[in-house]
Amino acid sequence: MWPFEPVPVMDPTSLLPTFMLGQLPDLPACPSFSTIAEWSNYDCNVKVKGFSVGFSMFAVIAFTCSVFAFELMLDLRQRAVISSDEQPTKLYSVVGAIDAADKTKKSNLKKQIMEKFVSSQAYGLDKINFSIFSQFYGLIEGCGFMLLGAYPYLWKLSI
């Protein structure tokens, strides 16, 4: 019927080094607050080909936390650059030369650029700080929803 052969299912534990298999924490695989009657008969320690359901939740949470840590590291590095008081000296020297060559003296470009630089730096710092807070809140919310079993519960309610 199908023009192609289905791909065989791979055992996920074959991807891990053998020393890691015994060191994984047990995480709940069933919703802790669910009132659905089906969950009371569900064995939360189900193993599929030696692969625990709790391990998959641990893997998702570990990956989510590692992505958060990497993005946090990048944001903190960017925050350090933005919060420094170092002025763009090359730009100021070029603008100073333009101001000196201006015979009319109607505008002071150096002053305007300095004001714009300070306000842009303050905006960038606020933006980075809010981004860090927002990502941290998203991490706590996502992990909480996973550990409490809210995703399967809400899925069941939506169907």
PDB file of C-alpha atoms in Angstrom:
ATOM      1  CA  MET A   1       0.000   0.000   0.000  1.00  0.00           C
ATOM      2  CA  TRP A   2       2.751   2.465   0.935  1.00  0.00           C
ATOM      3  CA  PRO A   3       5.471   3.222  -1.612  1.00  0.00           C
ATOM      4  CA  PHE A   4       8.142   3.145   1.085  1.00  0.00           C
ATOM      5  CA  GLU A   5       9.101   1.022   4.052  1.00  0.00           C
ATOM      6  CA  PRO A   6       8.566   2.484   7.522  1.00  0.00           C
ATOM      7  CA  VAL A   7      11.684   3.430   9.444  1.00  0.00           C
ATOM      8  CA  PRO A   8      12.330   1.055  12.366  1.00  0.00           C
ATOM      9  CA  VAL A   9      11.955   2.602  15.817  1.00  0.00           C
ATOM     10  CA  MET A  10      15.292   3.145  17.491  1.00  0.00           C
ATOM     11  CA  ASP A  11      15.867   2.452  21.169  1.00  0.00           C
ATOM     12  CA  PRO A  12      16.641   5.909  22.684  1.00  0.00           C
ATOM     13  CA  THR A  13      18.852   4.447  25.390  1.00  0.00           C
ATOM     14  CA  SER A  14      21.325   3.345  22.736  1.00  0.00           C
ATOM     15  CA  LEU A  15      22.251   7.017  22.285  1.00  0.00           C
ATOM     16  CA  LEU A  16      23.409   7.409  25.881  1.00  0.00           C
ATOM     17  CA  PRO A  17      26.666   6.246  27.376  1.00  0.00           C
ATOM     18  CA  THR A  18      26.067   3.241  29.607  1.00  0.00           C
ATOM     19  CA  PHE A  19      27.336   4.999  32.758  1.00  0.00           C
ATOM     20  CA  MET A  20      24.490   7.565  32.505  1.00  0.00           C
ATOM     21  CA  LEU A  21      21.630   5.103  32.505  1.00  0.00           C
ATOM     22  CA  GLY A  22      21.792   4.354  36.226  1.00  0.00           C
ATOM     23  CA  GLN A  23      22.295   7.983  37.337  1.00  0.00           C
ATOM     24  CA  LEU A  24      19.114   9.631  36.086  1.00  0.00           C
ATOM     25  CA  PRO A  25      16.637  11.045  38.602  1.00  0.00           C
ATOM     26  CA  ASP A  26      13.072   9.787  38.686  1.00  0.00           C
ATOM     27  CA  LEU A  27      10.618  12.471  37.635  1.00  0.00           C
ATOM     28  CA  PRO A  28       6.835  12.149  37.729  1.00  0.00           C
ATOM     29  CA  ALA A  29       5.357  11.059  34.423  1.00  0.00           C
ATOM     30  CA  CYS A  30       1.705  11.492  35.418  1.00  0.00           C
ATOM     31  CA  PRO A  31      -0.081  14.750  36.187  1.00  0.00           C
ATOM     32  CA  SER A  32      -0.023  15.379  39.920  1.00  0.00           C
ATOM     33  CA  PHE A  33      -3.214  17.444  40.007  1.00  0.00           C
ATOM     34  CA  SER A  34      -5.224  15.711  37.306  1.00  0.00           C
ATOM     35  CA  THR A  35      -8.767  14.619  38.097  1.00  0.00           C
ATOM     36  CA  ILE A  36      -9.112  12.494  34.986  1.00  0.00           C
ATOM     37  CA  ALA A  37     -10.138   8.976  35.999  1.00  0.00           C
ATOM     38  CA  GLU A  38      -7.888   7.433  33.322  1.00  0.00           C
ATOM     39  CA  TRP A  39      -4.756   8.552  35.149  1.00  0.00           C
ATOM     40  CA  SER A  40      -5.632   6.576  38.260  1.00  0.00           C
ATOM     41  CA  ASN A  41      -5.202   3.336  36.284  1.00  0.00           C
ATOM     42  CA  TYR A  42      -2.100   4.526  34.472  1.00  0.00           C
ATOM     43  CA  ASP A  43       1.245   3.115  35.521  1.00  0.00           C
ATOM     44  CA  CYS A  44       3.607   6.081  35.692  1.00  0.00           C
ATOM     45  CA  ASN A  45       6.666   3.836  35.630  1.00  0.00           C
ATOM     46  CA  VAL A  46       5.953   2.534  32.138  1.00  0.00           C
ATOM     47  CA  LYS A  47       9.012   1.367  30.255  1.00  0.00           C
ATOM     48  CA  VAL A  48       9.114   1.170  26.496  1.00  0.00           C
ATOM     49  CA  LYS A  49      12.001  -1.062  25.384  1.00  0.00           C
ATOM     50  CA  GLY A  50      13.792  -0.339  28.670  1.00  0.00           C
ATOM     51  CA  PHE A  51      13.217   3.403  28.281  1.00  0.00           C
ATOM     52  CA  SER A  52      11.446   5.068  31.221  1.00  0.00           C
ATOM     53  CA  VAL A  53       8.773   7.686  30.579  1.00  0.00           C
ATOM     54  CA  GLY A  54      10.281   9.727  33.418  1.00  0.00           C
ATOM     55  CA  PHE A  55      13.580   9.835  31.533  1.00  0.00           C
ATOM     56  CA  SER A  56      11.942  11.555  28.573  1.00  0.00           C
ATOM     57  CA  MET A  57      10.613  14.265  30.890  1.00  0.00           C
ATOM     58  CA  PHE A  58      14.073  14.596  32.469  1.00  0.00           C
ATOM     59  CA  ALA A  59      15.623  14.927  28.997  1.00  0.00           C
ATOM     60  CA  VAL A  60      13.172  17.642  27.940  1.00  0.00           C
ATOM     61  CA  ILE A  61      13.705  19.623  31.143  1.00  0.00           C
ATOM     62  CA  ALA A  62      17.499  19.228  30.939  1.00  0.00           C
ATOM     63  CA  PHE A  63      17.525  20.421  27.319  1.00  0.00           C
ATOM     64  CA  THR A  64      15.254  23.370  28.166  1.00  0.00           C
ATOM     65  CA  CYS A  65      17.500  24.392  31.065  1.00  0.00           C
ATOM     66  CA  SER A  66      20.660  24.079  28.965  1.00  0.00           C
ATOM     67  CA  VAL A  67      19.182  26.295  26.224  1.00  0.00           C
ATOM     68  CA  PHE A  68      18.175  28.825  28.907  1.00  0.00           C
ATOM     69  CA  ALA A  69      21.693  28.774  30.390  1.00  0.00           C
ATOM     70  CA  PHE A  70      23.285  29.330  26.974  1.00  0.00           C
ATOM     71  CA  GLU A  71      20.943  32.229  26.129  1.00  0.00           C
ATOM     72  CA  LEU A  72      21.479  33.709  29.600  1.00  0.00           C
ATOM     73  CA  MET A  73      25.245  33.608  29.091  1.00  0.00           C
ATOM     74  CA  LEU A  74      24.867  35.468  25.778  1.00  0.00           C
ATOM     75  CA  ASP A  75      22.510  38.040  27.313  1.00  0.00           C
ATOM     76  CA  LEU A  76      24.851  38.675  30.256  1.00  0.00           C
ATOM     77  CA  ARG A  77      27.781  39.194  27.890  1.00  0.00           C
ATOM     78  CA  GLN A  78      25.694  41.619  25.818  1.00  0.00           C
ATOM     79  CA  ARG A  79      24.538  43.383  28.988  1.00  0.00           C
ATOM     80  CA  ALA A  80      28.155  43.934  30.052  1.00  0.00           C
ATOM     81  CA  VAL A  81      28.945  45.516  26.686  1.00  0.00           C
ATOM     82  CA  ILE A  82      25.873  47.737  26.736  1.00  0.00           C
ATOM     83  CA  SER A  83      26.366  48.892  30.333  1.00  0.00           C
ATOM     84  CA  SER A  84      29.971  49.984  29.782  1.00  0.00           C
ATOM     85  CA  ASP A  85      30.518  53.757  29.679  1.00  0.00           C
ATOM     86  CA  GLU A  86      32.992  53.570  26.823  1.00  0.00           C
ATOM     87  CA  GLN A  87      32.241  56.260  24.263  1.00  0.00           C
ATOM     88  CA  PRO A  88      32.759  55.646  20.521  1.00  0.00           C
ATOM     89  CA  THR A  89      35.898  57.794  20.186  1.00  0.00           C
ATOM     90  CA  LYS A  90      36.400  57.255  16.446  1.00  0.00           C
ATOM     91  CA  LEU A  91      32.878  58.452  15.735  1.00  0.00           C
ATOM     92  CA  TYR A  92      33.336  61.495  17.950  1.00  0.00           C
ATOM     93  CA  SER A  93      36.604  62.407  16.246  1.00  0.00           C
ATOM     94  CA  VAL A  94      34.977  62.280  12.793  1.00  0.00           C
ATOM     95  CA  VAL A  95      31.915  64.228  13.956  1.00  0.00           C
ATOM     96  CA  GLY A  96      34.175  66.751  15.734  1.00  0.00           C
ATOM     97  CA  ALA A  97      36.014  67.316  12.453  1.00  0.00           C
ATOM     98  CA  ILE A  98      32.691  67.861  10.660  1.00  0.00           C
ATOM     99  CA  ASP A  99      31.566  70.298  13.363  1.00  0.00           C
ATOM    100  CA  ALA A 100      34.862  72.184  13.101  1.00  0.00           C
ATOM    101  CA  ALA A 101      34.493  72.453   9.327  1.00  0.00           C
ATOM    102  CA  ASP A 102      30.918  73.748   9.610  1.00  0.00           C
ATOM    103  CA  LYS A 103      31.045  77.506   9.162  1.00  0.00           C
ATOM    104  CA  THR A 104      27.417  78.161  10.085  1.00  0.00           C
ATOM    105  CA  LYS A 105      27.626  76.543  13.573  1.00  0.00           C
ATOM    106  CA  LYS A 106      23.844  75.965  13.503  1.00  0.00           C
ATOM    107  CA  SER A 107      23.988  72.473  14.955  1.00  0.00           C
ATOM    108  CA  ASN A 108      26.313  70.631  17.267  1.00  0.00           C
ATOM    109  CA  LEU A 109      26.410  67.086  15.843  1.00  0.00           C
ATOM    110  CA  LYS A 110      28.712  65.789  18.535  1.00  0.00           C
ATOM    111  CA  LYS A 111      26.287  66.772  21.298  1.00  0.00           C
ATOM    112  CA  GLN A 112      23.315  65.273  19.428  1.00  0.00           C
ATOM    113  CA  ILE A 113      25.136  61.989  18.814  1.00  0.00           C
ATOM    114  CA  MET A 114      26.260  61.823  22.452  1.00  0.00           C
ATOM    115  CA  GLU A 115      22.675  62.298  23.687  1.00  0.00           C
ATOM    116  CA  LYS A 116      21.419  59.683  21.234  1.00  0.00           C
ATOM    117  CA  PHE A 117      24.156  57.257  22.320  1.00  0.00           C
ATOM    118  CA  VAL A 118      23.274  57.617  26.010  1.00  0.00           C
ATOM    119  CA  SER A 119      19.532  57.153  25.400  1.00  0.00           C
ATOM    120  CA  SER A 120      20.142  54.163  23.107  1.00  0.00           C
ATOM    121  CA  GLN A 121      22.380  52.584  25.716  1.00  0.00           C
ATOM    122  CA  ALA A 122      19.730  53.025  28.427  1.00  0.00           C
ATOM    123  CA  TYR A 123      17.055  51.517  26.161  1.00  0.00           C
ATOM    124  CA  GLY A 124      19.287  48.562  25.276  1.00  0.00           C
ATOM    125  CA  LEU A 125      20.022  47.892  28.947  1.00  0.00           C
ATOM    126  CA  ASP A 126      16.310  47.959  29.822  1.00  0.00           C
ATOM    127  CA  LYS A 127      15.566  45.649  26.913  1.00  0.00           C
ATOM    128  CA  ILE A 128      18.225  43.123  27.971  1.00  0.00           C
ATOM    129  CA  ASN A 129      17.062  43.186  31.610  1.00  0.00           C
ATOM    130  CA  PHE A 130      13.445  42.560  30.584  1.00  0.00           C
ATOM    131  CA  SER A 131      14.556  39.777  28.232  1.00  0.00           C
ATOM    132  CA  ILE A 132      16.430  38.008  31.052  1.00  0.00           C
ATOM    133  CA  PHE A 133      13.404  38.293  33.371  1.00  0.00           C
ATOM    134  CA  SER A 134      11.024  37.096  30.643  1.00  0.00           C
ATOM    135  CA  GLN A 135      13.179  34.077  29.773  1.00  0.00           C
ATOM    136  CA  PHE A 136      13.500  33.110  33.447  1.00  0.00           C
ATOM    137  CA  TYR A 137       9.731  33.338  33.922  1.00  0.00           C
ATOM    138  CA  GLY A 138       9.192  31.230  30.779  1.00  0.00           C
ATOM    139  CA  LEU A 139      11.589  28.578  32.094  1.00  0.00           C
ATOM    140  CA  ILE A 140       9.830  28.354  35.468  1.00  0.00           C
ATOM    141  CA  GLU A 141       6.398  28.280  33.832  1.00  0.00           C
ATOM    142  CA  GLY A 142       7.351  25.638  31.256  1.00  0.00           C
ATOM    143  CA  CYS A 143       9.058  23.336  33.768  1.00  0.00           C
ATOM    144  CA  GLY A 144       6.184  23.767  36.208  1.00  0.00           C
ATOM    145  CA  PHE A 145       3.628  22.867  33.554  1.00  0.00           C
ATOM    146  CA  MET A 146       5.633  19.777  32.618  1.00  0.00           C
ATOM    147  CA  LEU A 147       6.199  18.565  36.176  1.00  0.00           C
ATOM    148  CA  LEU A 148       2.589  19.146  37.211  1.00  0.00           C
ATOM    149  CA  GLY A 149       1.269  17.440  34.087  1.00  0.00           C
ATOM    150  CA  ALA A 150      -0.679  20.457  32.879  1.00  0.00           C
ATOM    151  CA  TYR A 151       0.008  19.808  29.190  1.00  0.00           C
ATOM    152  CA  PRO A 152      -1.682  16.385  29.038  1.00  0.00           C
ATOM    153  CA  TYR A 153      -4.495  17.638  31.272  1.00  0.00           C
ATOM    154  CA  LEU A 154      -5.191  20.650  29.054  1.00  0.00           C
ATOM    155  CA  TRP A 155      -4.874  18.496  25.944  1.00  0.00           C
ATOM    156  CA  LYS A 156      -7.496  16.130  27.327  1.00  0.00           C
ATOM    157  CA  LEU A 157      -9.803  19.059  28.167  1.00  0.00           C
ATOM    158  CA  SER A 158      -9.477  20.486  24.657  1.00  0.00           C
ATOM    159  CA  ILE A 159     -10.498  17.280  22.930  1.00  0.00           C
TER     160      ILE A 159
END
